[in-house]
Short mmCIF file of C-alpha atoms in Angstrom, two decimals:
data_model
loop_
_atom_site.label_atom_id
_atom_site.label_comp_id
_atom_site.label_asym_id
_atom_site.label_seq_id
_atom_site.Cartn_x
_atom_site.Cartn_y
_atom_site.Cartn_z
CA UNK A 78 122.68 112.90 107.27
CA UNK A 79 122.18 115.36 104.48
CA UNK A 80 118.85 116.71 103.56
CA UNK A 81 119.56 115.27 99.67
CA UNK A 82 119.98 111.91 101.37
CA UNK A 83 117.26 112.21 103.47
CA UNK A 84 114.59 112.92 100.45
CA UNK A 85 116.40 110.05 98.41
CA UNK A 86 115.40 107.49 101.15
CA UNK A 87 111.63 108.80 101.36
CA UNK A 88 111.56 108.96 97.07
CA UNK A 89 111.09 112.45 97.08
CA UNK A 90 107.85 111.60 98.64
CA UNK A 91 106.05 115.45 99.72
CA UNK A 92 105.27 114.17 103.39
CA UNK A 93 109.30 114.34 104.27
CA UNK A 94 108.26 117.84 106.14
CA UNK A 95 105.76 116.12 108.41
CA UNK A 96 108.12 113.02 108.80
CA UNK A 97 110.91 114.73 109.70
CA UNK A 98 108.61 117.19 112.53
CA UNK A 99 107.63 113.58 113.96
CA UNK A 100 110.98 112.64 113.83
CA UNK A 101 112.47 115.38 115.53
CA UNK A 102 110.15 114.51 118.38
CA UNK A 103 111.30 111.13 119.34
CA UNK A 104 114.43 112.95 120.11
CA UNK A 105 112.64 114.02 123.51
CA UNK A 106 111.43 110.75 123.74
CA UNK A 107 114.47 108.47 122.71
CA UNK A 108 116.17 108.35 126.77
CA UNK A 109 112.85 106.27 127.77
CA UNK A 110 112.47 103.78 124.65
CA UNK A 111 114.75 100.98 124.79
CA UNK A 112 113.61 98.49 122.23
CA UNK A 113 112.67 100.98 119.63
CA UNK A 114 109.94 98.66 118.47
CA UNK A 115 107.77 101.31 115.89
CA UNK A 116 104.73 101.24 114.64
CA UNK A 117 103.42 103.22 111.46
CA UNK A 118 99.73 103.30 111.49
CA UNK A 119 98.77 104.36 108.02
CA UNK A 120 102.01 103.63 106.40
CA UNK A 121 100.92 103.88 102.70
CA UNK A 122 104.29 102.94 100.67
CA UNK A 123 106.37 102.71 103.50
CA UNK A 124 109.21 105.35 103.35
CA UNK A 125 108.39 107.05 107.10
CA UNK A 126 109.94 103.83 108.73
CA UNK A 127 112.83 103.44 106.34
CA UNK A 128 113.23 107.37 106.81
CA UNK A 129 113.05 106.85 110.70
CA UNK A 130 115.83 103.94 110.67
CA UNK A 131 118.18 105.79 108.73
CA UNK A 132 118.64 108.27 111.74
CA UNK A 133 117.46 105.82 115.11
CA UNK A 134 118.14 102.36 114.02
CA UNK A 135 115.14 100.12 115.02
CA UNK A 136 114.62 96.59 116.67
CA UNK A 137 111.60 96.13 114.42
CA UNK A 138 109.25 98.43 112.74
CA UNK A 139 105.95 97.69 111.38
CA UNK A 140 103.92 99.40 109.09
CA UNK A 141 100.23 99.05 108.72
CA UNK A 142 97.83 100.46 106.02
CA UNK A 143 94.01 99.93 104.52
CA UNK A 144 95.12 100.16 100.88
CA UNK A 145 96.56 96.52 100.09
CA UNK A 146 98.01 98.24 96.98
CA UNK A 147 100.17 100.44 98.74
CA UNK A 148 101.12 97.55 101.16
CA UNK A 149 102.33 95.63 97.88
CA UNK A 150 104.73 98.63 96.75
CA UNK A 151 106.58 98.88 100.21
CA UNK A 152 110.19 97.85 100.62
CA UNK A 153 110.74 95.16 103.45
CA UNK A 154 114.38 94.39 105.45
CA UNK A 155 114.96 92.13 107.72
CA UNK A 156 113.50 94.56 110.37
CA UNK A 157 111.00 96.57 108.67
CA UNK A 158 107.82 94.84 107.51
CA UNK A 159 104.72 95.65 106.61
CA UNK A 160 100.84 94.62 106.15
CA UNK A 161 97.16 94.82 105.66
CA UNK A 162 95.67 96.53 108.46
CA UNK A 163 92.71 94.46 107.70
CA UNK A 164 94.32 90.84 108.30
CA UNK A 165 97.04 92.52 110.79
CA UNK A 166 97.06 90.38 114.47
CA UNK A 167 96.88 92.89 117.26
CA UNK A 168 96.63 90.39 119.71
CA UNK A 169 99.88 89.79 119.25
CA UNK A 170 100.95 92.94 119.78
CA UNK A 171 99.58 93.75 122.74
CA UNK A 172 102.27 95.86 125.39
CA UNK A 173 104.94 95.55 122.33
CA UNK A 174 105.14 99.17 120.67
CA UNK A 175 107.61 102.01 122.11
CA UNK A 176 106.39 104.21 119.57
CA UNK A 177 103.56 104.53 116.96
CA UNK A 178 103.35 107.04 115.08
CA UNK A 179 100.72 108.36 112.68
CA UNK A 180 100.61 111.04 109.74
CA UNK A 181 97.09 112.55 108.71
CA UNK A 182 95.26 109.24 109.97
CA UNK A 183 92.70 110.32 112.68
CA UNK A 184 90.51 111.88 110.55
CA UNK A 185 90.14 108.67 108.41
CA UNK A 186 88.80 106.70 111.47
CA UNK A 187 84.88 106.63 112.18
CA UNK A 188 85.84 105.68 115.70
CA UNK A 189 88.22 107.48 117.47
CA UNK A 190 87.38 105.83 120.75
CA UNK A 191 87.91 102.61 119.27
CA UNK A 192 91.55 103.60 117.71
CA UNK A 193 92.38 105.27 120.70
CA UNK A 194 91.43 102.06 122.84
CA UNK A 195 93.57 99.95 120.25
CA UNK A 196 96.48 102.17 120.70
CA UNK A 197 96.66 101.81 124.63
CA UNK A 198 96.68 97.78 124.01
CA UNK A 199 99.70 97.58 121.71
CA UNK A 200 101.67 100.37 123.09
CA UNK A 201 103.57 99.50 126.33
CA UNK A 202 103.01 101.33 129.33
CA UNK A 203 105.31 104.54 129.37
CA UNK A 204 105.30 104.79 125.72
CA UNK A 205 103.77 107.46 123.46
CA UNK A 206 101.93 107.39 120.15
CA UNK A 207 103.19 110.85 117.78
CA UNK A 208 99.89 111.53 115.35
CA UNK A 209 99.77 114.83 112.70
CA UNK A 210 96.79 116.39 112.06
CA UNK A 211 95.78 119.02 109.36
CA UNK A 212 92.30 117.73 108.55
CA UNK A 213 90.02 119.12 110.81
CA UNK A 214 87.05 121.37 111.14
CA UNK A 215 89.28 124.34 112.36
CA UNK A 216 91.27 124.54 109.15
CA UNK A 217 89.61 126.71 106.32
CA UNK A 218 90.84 124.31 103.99
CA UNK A 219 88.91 121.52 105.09
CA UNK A 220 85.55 121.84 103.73
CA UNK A 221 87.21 122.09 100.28
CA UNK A 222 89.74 119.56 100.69
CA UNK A 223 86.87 116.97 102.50
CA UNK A 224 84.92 116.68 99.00
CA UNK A 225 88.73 116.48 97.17
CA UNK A 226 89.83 113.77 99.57
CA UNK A 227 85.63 111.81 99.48
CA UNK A 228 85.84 111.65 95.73
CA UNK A 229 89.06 110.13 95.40
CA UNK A 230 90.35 108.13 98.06
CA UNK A 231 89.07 104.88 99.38
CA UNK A 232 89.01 105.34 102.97
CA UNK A 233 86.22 107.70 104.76
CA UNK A 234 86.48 110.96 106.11
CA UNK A 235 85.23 112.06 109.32
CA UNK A 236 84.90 115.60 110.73
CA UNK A 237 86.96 115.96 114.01
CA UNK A 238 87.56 119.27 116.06
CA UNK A 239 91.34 119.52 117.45
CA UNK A 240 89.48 119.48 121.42
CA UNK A 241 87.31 116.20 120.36
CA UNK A 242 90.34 114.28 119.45
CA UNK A 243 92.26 115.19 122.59
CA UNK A 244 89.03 114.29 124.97
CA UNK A 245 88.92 111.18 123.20
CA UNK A 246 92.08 110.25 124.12
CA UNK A 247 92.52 111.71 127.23
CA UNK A 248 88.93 109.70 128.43
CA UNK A 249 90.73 106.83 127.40
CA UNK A 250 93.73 107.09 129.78
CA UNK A 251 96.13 108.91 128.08
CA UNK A 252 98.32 111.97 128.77
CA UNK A 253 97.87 114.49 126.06
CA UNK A 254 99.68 117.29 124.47
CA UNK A 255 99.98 119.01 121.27
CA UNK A 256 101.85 121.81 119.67
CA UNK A 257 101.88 123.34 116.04
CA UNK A 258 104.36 120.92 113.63
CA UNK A 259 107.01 123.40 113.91
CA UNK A 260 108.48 122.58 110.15
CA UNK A 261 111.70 123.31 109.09
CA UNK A 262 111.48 121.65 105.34
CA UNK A 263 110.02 123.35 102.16
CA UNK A 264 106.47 122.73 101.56
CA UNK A 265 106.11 120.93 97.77
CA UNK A 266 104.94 122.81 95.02
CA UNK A 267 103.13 121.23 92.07
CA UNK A 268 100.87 123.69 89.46
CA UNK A 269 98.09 120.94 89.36
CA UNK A 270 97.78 119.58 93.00
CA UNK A 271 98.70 123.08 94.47
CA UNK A 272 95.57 124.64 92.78
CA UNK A 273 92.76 121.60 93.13
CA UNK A 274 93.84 120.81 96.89
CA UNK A 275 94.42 123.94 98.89
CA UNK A 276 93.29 126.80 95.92
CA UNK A 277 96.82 128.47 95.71
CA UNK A 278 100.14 128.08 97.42
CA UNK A 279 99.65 130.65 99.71
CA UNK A 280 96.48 129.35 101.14
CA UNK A 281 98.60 126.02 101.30
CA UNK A 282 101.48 127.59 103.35
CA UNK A 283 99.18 129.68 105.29
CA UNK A 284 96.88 126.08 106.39
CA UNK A 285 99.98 124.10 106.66
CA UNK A 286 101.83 126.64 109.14
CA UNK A 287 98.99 127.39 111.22
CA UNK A 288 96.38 124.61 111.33
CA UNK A 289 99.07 121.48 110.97
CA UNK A 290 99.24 119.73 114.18
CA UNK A 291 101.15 116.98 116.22
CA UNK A 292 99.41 115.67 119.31
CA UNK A 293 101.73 113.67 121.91
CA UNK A 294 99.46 111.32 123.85
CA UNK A 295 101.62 109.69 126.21
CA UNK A 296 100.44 106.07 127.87
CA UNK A 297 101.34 105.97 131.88
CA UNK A 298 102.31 103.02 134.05
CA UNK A 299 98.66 101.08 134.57
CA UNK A 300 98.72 102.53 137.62
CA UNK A 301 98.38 105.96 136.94
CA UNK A 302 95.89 105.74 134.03
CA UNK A 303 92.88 107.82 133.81
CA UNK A 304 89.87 107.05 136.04
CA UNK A 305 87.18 107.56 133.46
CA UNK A 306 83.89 108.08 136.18
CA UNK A 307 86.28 110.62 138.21
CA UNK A 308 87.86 112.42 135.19
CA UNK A 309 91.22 111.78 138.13
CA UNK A 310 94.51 110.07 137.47
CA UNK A 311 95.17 107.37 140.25
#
């Protein structure tokens, strides 16, 4: 598919770079999914999952989101649907995700343990959940962006280290990695935004290429999960 194509599906929508880098890693992942049941936690308007059918065709996707006003403006088929995170029945759920994925969500969470431990109940064993993350106390940006991102959006923002978010997740059975988002797309460019958000486009290219990252935490057979008092897979 052509990279016009591509940015038609997603309307143009500046998070194509980070979509496609999560993309490109369910390629590794693809030979152990069978049901391609996904999972967009965070999904805003929608466009990752439509995105992510276009090139791996789906059983079902779901998307998920806080912000019943961005729910409202998604585009539903007859396997893509998507709802109030608030109202949302995990329990029914539970084992039934190949895949979630996640773009710039952690940080939004108050408690990581708590996501992290809702993750491992919906996700079936051998199955991995793909999360980006810029926003965190590493980047330079993030002190500046942090009051940006408090005054105007309607979720909270936490302060998370890169190592914090890994222990969490690793204390809660998974099997983590991570590796900088590798992006091959053209970072967006607007004279406004730009300038308020990251104080000039090179400091945006510079924090985007070096401090944007995509953890891999990777759910094993219940067998092999993490023994939390040992620190020892068994």
């Amino acid at each position: 598919m052509d990279y016009l194509r591509k940015l038609e599906i997603c309307n143009f929508n500046p998070n194509y770079i980070f979509w496609e880098e999560m993309i490109e890693s369910f390629k590794y992942l693809e030979g152990n999914i069978n049901d391609k049941n996904i999972l967009d936690f965070g999904c805003a308007t929608g466009e990752f999952l439509h995105l992510f059918d276009s090139q791996y065709p789906v059983n079902r996707a779901i998307g998920i989101d806080i912000d019943s006003e961005k729910i409202k403006k998604s585009v539903e088929t007859q396997k893509i649907n998507f709802f109030d995170a608030e109202i949302f029945d995990y329990k029914k759920h539970e084992e039934y995700f190949d895949c979630i994925f996640s773009q710039e969500v952690l940080y939004t969470l108050h408690d990581l343990n708590k996501h992290a431990e809702l993750i491992k109940k919906i996700l079936k064993p051998k199955s991995f959940y793909i999360a980006t993350m810029g926003c965190h106390i590493e980047n330079p940006l993030w002190s500046h962006r942090r009051e940006i991102i408090a005054k105007e959006e309607k979720y909270p923002v936490n302060d998370y280290s890169i190592d914090q978010v890994a222990s969490i997740f690793f204390k809660a059975g998974f099997r983590v990695s991570i590796k900088r988002m590798d992006l091959s797309g053209f970072i967006t460019y607007d004279p406004i935004e730009t300038r308020e958000f990251s104080n000039s486009l090179t400091e945006l290219v510079n924090s985007t290429m070096n401090h944007k990252y995509i953890f891999m935490f990777y759910l094993p057979p219940k067998k092999y999960l993490l023994n939390n008092n040992s620190g020892l897979y068994h």
